[in-house]
Structures are given as structure tokens and as C-alpha cells.
Coordinates of C-alpha atoms in Angstrom, one line a residue:
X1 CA 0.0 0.0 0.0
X2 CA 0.9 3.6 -0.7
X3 CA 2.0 6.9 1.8
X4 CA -0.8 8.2 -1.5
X5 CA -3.1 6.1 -0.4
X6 CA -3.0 5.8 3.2
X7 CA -3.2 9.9 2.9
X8 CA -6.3 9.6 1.2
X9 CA -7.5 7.8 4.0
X10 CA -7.0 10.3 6.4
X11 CA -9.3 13.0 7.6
X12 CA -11.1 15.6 5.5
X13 CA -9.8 19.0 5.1
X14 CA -12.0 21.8 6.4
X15 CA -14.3 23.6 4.0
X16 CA -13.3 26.6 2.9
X17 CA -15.8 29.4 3.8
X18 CA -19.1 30.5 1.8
X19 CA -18.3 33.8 2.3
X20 CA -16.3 36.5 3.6
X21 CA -18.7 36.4 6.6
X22 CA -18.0 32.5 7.9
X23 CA -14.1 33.5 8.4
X24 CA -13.3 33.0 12.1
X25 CA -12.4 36.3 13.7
X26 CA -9.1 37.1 14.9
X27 CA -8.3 38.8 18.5
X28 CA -6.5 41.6 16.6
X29 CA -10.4 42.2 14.7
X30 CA -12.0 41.6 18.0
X31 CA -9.7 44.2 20.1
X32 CA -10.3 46.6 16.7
X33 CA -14.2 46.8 17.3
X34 CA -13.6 46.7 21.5
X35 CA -11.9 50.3 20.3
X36 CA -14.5 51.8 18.0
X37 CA -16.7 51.2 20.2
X38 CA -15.4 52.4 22.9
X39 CA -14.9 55.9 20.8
X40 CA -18.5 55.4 20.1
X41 CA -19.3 55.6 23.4
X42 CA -17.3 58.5 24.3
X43 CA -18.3 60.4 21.3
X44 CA -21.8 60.1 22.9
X45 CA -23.1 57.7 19.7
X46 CA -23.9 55.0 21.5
X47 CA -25.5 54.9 25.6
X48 CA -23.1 53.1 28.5
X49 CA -26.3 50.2 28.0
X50 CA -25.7 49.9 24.1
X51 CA -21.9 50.0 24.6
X52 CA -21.5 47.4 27.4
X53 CA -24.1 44.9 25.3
X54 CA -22.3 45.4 22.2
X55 CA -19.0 44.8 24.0
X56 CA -20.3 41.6 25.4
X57 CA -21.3 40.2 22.1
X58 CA -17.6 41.3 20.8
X59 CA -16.0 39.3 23.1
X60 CA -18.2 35.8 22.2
X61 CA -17.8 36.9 18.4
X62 CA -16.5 33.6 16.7
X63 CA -17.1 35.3 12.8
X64 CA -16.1 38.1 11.4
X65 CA -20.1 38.1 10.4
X66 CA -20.7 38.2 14.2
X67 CA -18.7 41.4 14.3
X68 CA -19.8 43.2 11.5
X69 CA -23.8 44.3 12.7
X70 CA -21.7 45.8 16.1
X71 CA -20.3 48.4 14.0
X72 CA -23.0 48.6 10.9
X73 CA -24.8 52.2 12.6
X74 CA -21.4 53.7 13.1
X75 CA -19.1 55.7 10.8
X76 CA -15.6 53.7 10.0
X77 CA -13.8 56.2 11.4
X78 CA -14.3 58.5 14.7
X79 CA -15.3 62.6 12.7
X80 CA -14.9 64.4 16.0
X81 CA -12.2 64.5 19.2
X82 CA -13.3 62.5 22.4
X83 CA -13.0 65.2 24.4
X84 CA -11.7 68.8 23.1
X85 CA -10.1 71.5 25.5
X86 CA -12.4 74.0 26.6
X87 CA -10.6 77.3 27.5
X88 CA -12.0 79.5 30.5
X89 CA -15.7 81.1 29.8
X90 CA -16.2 79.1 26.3
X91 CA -19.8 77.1 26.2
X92 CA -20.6 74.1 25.7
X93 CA -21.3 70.2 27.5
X94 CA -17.5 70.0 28.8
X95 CA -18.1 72.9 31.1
X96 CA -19.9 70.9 33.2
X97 CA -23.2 71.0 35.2
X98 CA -23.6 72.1 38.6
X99 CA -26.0 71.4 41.9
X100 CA -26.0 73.5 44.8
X101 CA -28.0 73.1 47.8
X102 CA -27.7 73.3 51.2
X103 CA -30.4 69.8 51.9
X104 CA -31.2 67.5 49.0
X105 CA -29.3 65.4 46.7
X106 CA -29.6 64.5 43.1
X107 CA -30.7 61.3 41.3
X108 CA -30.7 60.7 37.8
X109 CA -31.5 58.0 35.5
X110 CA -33.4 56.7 32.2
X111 CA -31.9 58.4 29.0
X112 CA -29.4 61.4 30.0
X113 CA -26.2 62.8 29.0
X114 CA -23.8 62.7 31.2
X115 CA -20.9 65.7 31.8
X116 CA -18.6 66.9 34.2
X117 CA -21.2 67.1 37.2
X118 CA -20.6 69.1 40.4
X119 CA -22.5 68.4 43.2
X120 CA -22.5 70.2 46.5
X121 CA -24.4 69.7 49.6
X122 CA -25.0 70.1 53.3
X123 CA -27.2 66.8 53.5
X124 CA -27.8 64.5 50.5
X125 CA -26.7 62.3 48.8
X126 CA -25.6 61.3 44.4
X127 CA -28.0 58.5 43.3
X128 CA -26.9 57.8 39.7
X129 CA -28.3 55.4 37.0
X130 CA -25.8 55.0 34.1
X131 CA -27.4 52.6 32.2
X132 CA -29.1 54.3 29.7
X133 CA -27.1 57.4 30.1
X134 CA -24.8 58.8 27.0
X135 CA -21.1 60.3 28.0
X136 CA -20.6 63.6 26.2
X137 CA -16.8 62.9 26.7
X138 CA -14.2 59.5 27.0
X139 CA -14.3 60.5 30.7
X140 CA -16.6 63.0 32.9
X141 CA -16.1 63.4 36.1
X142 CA -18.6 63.5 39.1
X143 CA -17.6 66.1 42.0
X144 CA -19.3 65.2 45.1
X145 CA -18.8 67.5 48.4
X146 CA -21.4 67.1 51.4
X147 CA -20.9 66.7 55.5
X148 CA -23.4 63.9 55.3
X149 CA -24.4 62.1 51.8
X150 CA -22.7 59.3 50.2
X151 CA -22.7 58.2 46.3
X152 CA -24.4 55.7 44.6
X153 CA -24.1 54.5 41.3
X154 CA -25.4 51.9 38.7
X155 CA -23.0 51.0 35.6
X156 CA -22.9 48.9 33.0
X157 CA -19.8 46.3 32.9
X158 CA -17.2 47.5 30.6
X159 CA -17.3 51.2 32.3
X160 CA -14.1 51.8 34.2
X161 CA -14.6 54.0 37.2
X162 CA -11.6 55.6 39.0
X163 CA -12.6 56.5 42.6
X164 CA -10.6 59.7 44.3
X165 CA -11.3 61.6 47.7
X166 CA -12.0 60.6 51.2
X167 CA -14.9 60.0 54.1
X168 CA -14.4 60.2 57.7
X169 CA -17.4 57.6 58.0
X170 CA -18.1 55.6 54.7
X171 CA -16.6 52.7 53.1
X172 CA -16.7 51.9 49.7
X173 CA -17.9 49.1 47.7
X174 CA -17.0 48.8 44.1
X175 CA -18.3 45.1 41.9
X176 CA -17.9 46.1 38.6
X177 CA -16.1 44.1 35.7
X178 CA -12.8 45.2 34.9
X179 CA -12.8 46.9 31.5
X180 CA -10.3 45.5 28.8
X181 CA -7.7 48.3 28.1
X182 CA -7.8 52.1 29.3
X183 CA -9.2 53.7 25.9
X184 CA -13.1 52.5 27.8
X185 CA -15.4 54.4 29.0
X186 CA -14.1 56.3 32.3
X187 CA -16.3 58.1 35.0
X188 CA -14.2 59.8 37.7
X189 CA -15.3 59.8 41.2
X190 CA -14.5 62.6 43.5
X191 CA -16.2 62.3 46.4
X192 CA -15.9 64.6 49.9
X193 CA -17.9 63.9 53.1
X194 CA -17.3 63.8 57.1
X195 CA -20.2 60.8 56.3
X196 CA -21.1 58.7 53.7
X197 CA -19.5 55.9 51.6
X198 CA -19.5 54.9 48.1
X199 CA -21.2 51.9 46.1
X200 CA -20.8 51.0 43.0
X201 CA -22.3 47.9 41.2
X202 CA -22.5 46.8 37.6
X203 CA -26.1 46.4 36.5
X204 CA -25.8 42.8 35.5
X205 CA -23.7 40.3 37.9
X206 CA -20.2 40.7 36.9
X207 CA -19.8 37.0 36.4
X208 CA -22.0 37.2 33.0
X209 CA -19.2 38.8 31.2
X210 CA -16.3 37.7 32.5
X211 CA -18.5 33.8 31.7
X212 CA -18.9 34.8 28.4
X213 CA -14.8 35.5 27.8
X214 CA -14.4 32.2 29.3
X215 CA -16.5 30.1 27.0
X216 CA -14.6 32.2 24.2
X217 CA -11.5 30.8 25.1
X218 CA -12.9 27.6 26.1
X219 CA -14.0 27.2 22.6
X220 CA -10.8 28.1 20.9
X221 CA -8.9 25.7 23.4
X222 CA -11.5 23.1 22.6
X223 CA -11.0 23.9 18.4
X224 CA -7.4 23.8 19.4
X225 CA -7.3 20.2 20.8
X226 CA -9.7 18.8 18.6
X227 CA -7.4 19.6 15.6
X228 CA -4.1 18.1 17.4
X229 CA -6.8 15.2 17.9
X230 CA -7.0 14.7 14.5
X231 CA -3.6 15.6 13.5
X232 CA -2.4 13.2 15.8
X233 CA -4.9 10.2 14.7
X234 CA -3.6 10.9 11.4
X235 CA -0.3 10.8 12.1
X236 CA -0.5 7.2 13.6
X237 CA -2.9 6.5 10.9
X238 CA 0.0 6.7 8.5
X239 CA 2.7 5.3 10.5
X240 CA 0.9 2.2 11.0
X241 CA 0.1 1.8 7.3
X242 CA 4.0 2.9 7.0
X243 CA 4.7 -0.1 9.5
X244 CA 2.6 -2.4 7.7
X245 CA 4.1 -2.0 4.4
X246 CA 7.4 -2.3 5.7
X247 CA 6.3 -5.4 7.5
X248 CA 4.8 -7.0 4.2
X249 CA 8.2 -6.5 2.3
X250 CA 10.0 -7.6 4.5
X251 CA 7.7 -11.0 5.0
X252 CA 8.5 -10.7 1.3
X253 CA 11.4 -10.7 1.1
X254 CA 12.2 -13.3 3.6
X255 CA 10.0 -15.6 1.2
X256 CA 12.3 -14.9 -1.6
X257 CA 15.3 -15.4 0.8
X258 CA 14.1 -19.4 1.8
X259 CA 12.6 -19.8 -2.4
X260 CA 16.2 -19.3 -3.0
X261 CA 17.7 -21.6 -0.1
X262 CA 15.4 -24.2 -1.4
X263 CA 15.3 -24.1 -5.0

């Protein structure tokens, strides 16, 4: 028998794609749309809601068909800066917004946009729902100065949040995902109080996206070992028949040897 035909014995090769769509994404395309949209989000295209599901479905993305709809309602390329500077008395969203009161805090949430926000109190408190909210800027910041009031807010995971300033009485307590690179999403935190802590919490438990970047990779290692499976059958596939052959002329020629002793 033939190495020809014990290599046509062997295992199929993989089809070759129907279309452009059907080829398997790479990491490099995956960390490329992770980065539009994150310029999406700060370019205030997209809310922190629309940007952390899109993100999710990035990361489980196995075709580059998968990927293409996450970026089909936004230009190729970003047309405007993140966040321009804004020189003393000009208007405009990056000034920033402002709440002043001596007793009372402020809660937002449902569709907003979100800039720089200032918030000073005697008694009250920062309840904040980012979900649907849309960031005028790659980072805002949220000022927060009271004697007693603490801050409270609700992200989506994929939102980085950088928490500065200090509490006489008040912990913090921060479960949010961590976000993949430092070009996401960032709200600042700056929060002032004799009391009152800070929490923090992603809107959806943090384990569904880190879950989903697990079975990613579960899947590639699993594609991984089931082609050295099959590489390796193969391989043995063809020694044996190798071994066989060789066995076969050699039983062969051993024949010949005694036909010869005898004749």
C-alpha cells in the first residue's frame, strides 16, 4: 500500500468558507471593534447600555459576520475628538453641570447625558443610574462634596470607574467588571464627606461577562485540541500503514530469501 493512499484515508480537510462572513475572527479584529466602540461611546453615539451589550457580544464573536452588525450604525472612522479642550468662559457640555443646595441630593436616570457634574451639599446624597445614560466625553467626572451624603451608582460592565477623595465615616464598595484596556469608558469619582461611603455595582452580575470571555476561550482551546486530535490520529494512521508496508516486504522478502535456499 501507498503513503498516497493511506493519505487519502486520512481525515477531510476543512471547508473553505461560503463567504467572507464565515471567516473566524481574529483577537486583533476583536480588540479593533472593542476600540470603535469604545470611541462610540465617548463620542456620545452610543449609551453606556448599548456600549456594554455590544461589548459583550464582541467578546463571544467567533465570525467576522458576528462582528460586522456591532459596528453597521457607526461611521468607519471617529469625525470628531473624544473630548476637546475648553478654554475658560467658552460654552458648551464640557463645562460641566452644577447642583448646589444646602439639603437635598440629586438622582438621575433613564436616558441622559452625562458631563462633568458638580455636586454640593450640606445633607444628600448622588443616586446615579448610568445605564441608559450617553457620555458627552471619553471620561466625565462626578464632583461630590457634602458633610453627610454618600454616592451611589449603577454601571454597565465595561465602564471603568476611578474613585478619588475621602470619608471620615463611609466605606466603599465597588463590583464592577474590569474593562479591557484604558481607551473604555471612564467616569471619575470625587467624592468629599465627614459621612457617607460609596457603592458602585454593575447592572448585570459581573460574572456574566467575565462567563462569556471564558467560553470564548474555552471554545478556541477546545478547536485547538480537537485539531491536534485529529492531526495526531492521522499521524498514527499513517505510520501504521508505513509499519505495515514495511512489514509486508519484509515478510516478502524473507520468502524470496528461503525460495532461493530451497530451490
Amino acid at each position: 500500500m501507498s503513503d498516497q493512499d493511506h493519505e487519502a484515508d486520512g481525515p477531510a480537510r476543512p471547508a473553505v468558507p461560503s463567504s467572507a462572513s464565515d471567516i473566524l475572527a481574529s483577537d486583533a479584529e476583536r480588540e479593533a471593534v472593542v476600540a470603535r466602540l469604545n470611541a462610540a461611546c465617548g463620542e456620545g453615539r452610543l449609551t453606556l447600555e448599548e456600549f456594554s451589550e455590544r461589548l459583550e457580544r464582541s467578546y463571544t464573536a467567533r465570525t467576522r459576520g458576528e462582528l460586522q452588525p456591532l459596528l453597521r450604525d457607526l461611521p468607519a472612522e471617529s469625525s470628531e475628538p473624544a473630548s476637546a479642550p475648553v478654554r475658560a468662559g467658552e460654552q458648551g457640555e464640557r463645562r460641566g453641570e452644577w447642583h448646589v443646595t444646602p439639603i437635598g441630593g440629586i438622582s438621575r436616570r433613564g436616558p441622559w447625558r452625562m458631563r462633568d457634574l458638580t455636586a454640593i451639599t450640606l445633607i444628600g446624597g448622588a443616586d446615579l443610574d448610568l445605564r441608559e445614560a450617553q457620555f458627552t466625553a471619553r471620561e466625565v467626572t462626578l464632583t461630590k462634596v457634602s458633610l453627610v451624603g454618600g454616592v451611589n451608582l449603577t454601571v454597565p460592565p465595561g465602564v471603568q470607574v476611578v474613585i478619588e477623595g475621602f470619608s471620615i465615616l463611609g466605606g466603599r464598595r465597588v463590583e464592577i467588571d474590569e474593562v479591557p484596556d484604558g481607551d473604555a469608558p471612564t467616569l471619575r469619582v470625587r467624592a468629599f464627606s465627614l459621612i457617607g461611603g460609596i457603592n458602585v455595582r454593575s447592572s448585570r452580575p459581573v460574572e456574566r461577562l467575565r462567563a462569556a470571555r471564558e467560553a470564548r476561550r474555552a471554545g478556541l482551546d477546545g478547536a485547538r485540541a480537537e485539531r491536534r486530535a485529529a492531526f495526531e490520529e492521522a499521524r498514527d494512521q499513517r505510520r501504521a500503514g508505513l509499519d505495515d508496508a514495511r512489514a509486508a516486504r519484509r515478510a516478502a522478502r524473507d520468502e524470496r530469501r528461503r525460495g532461493r535456499r530451497h530451490g
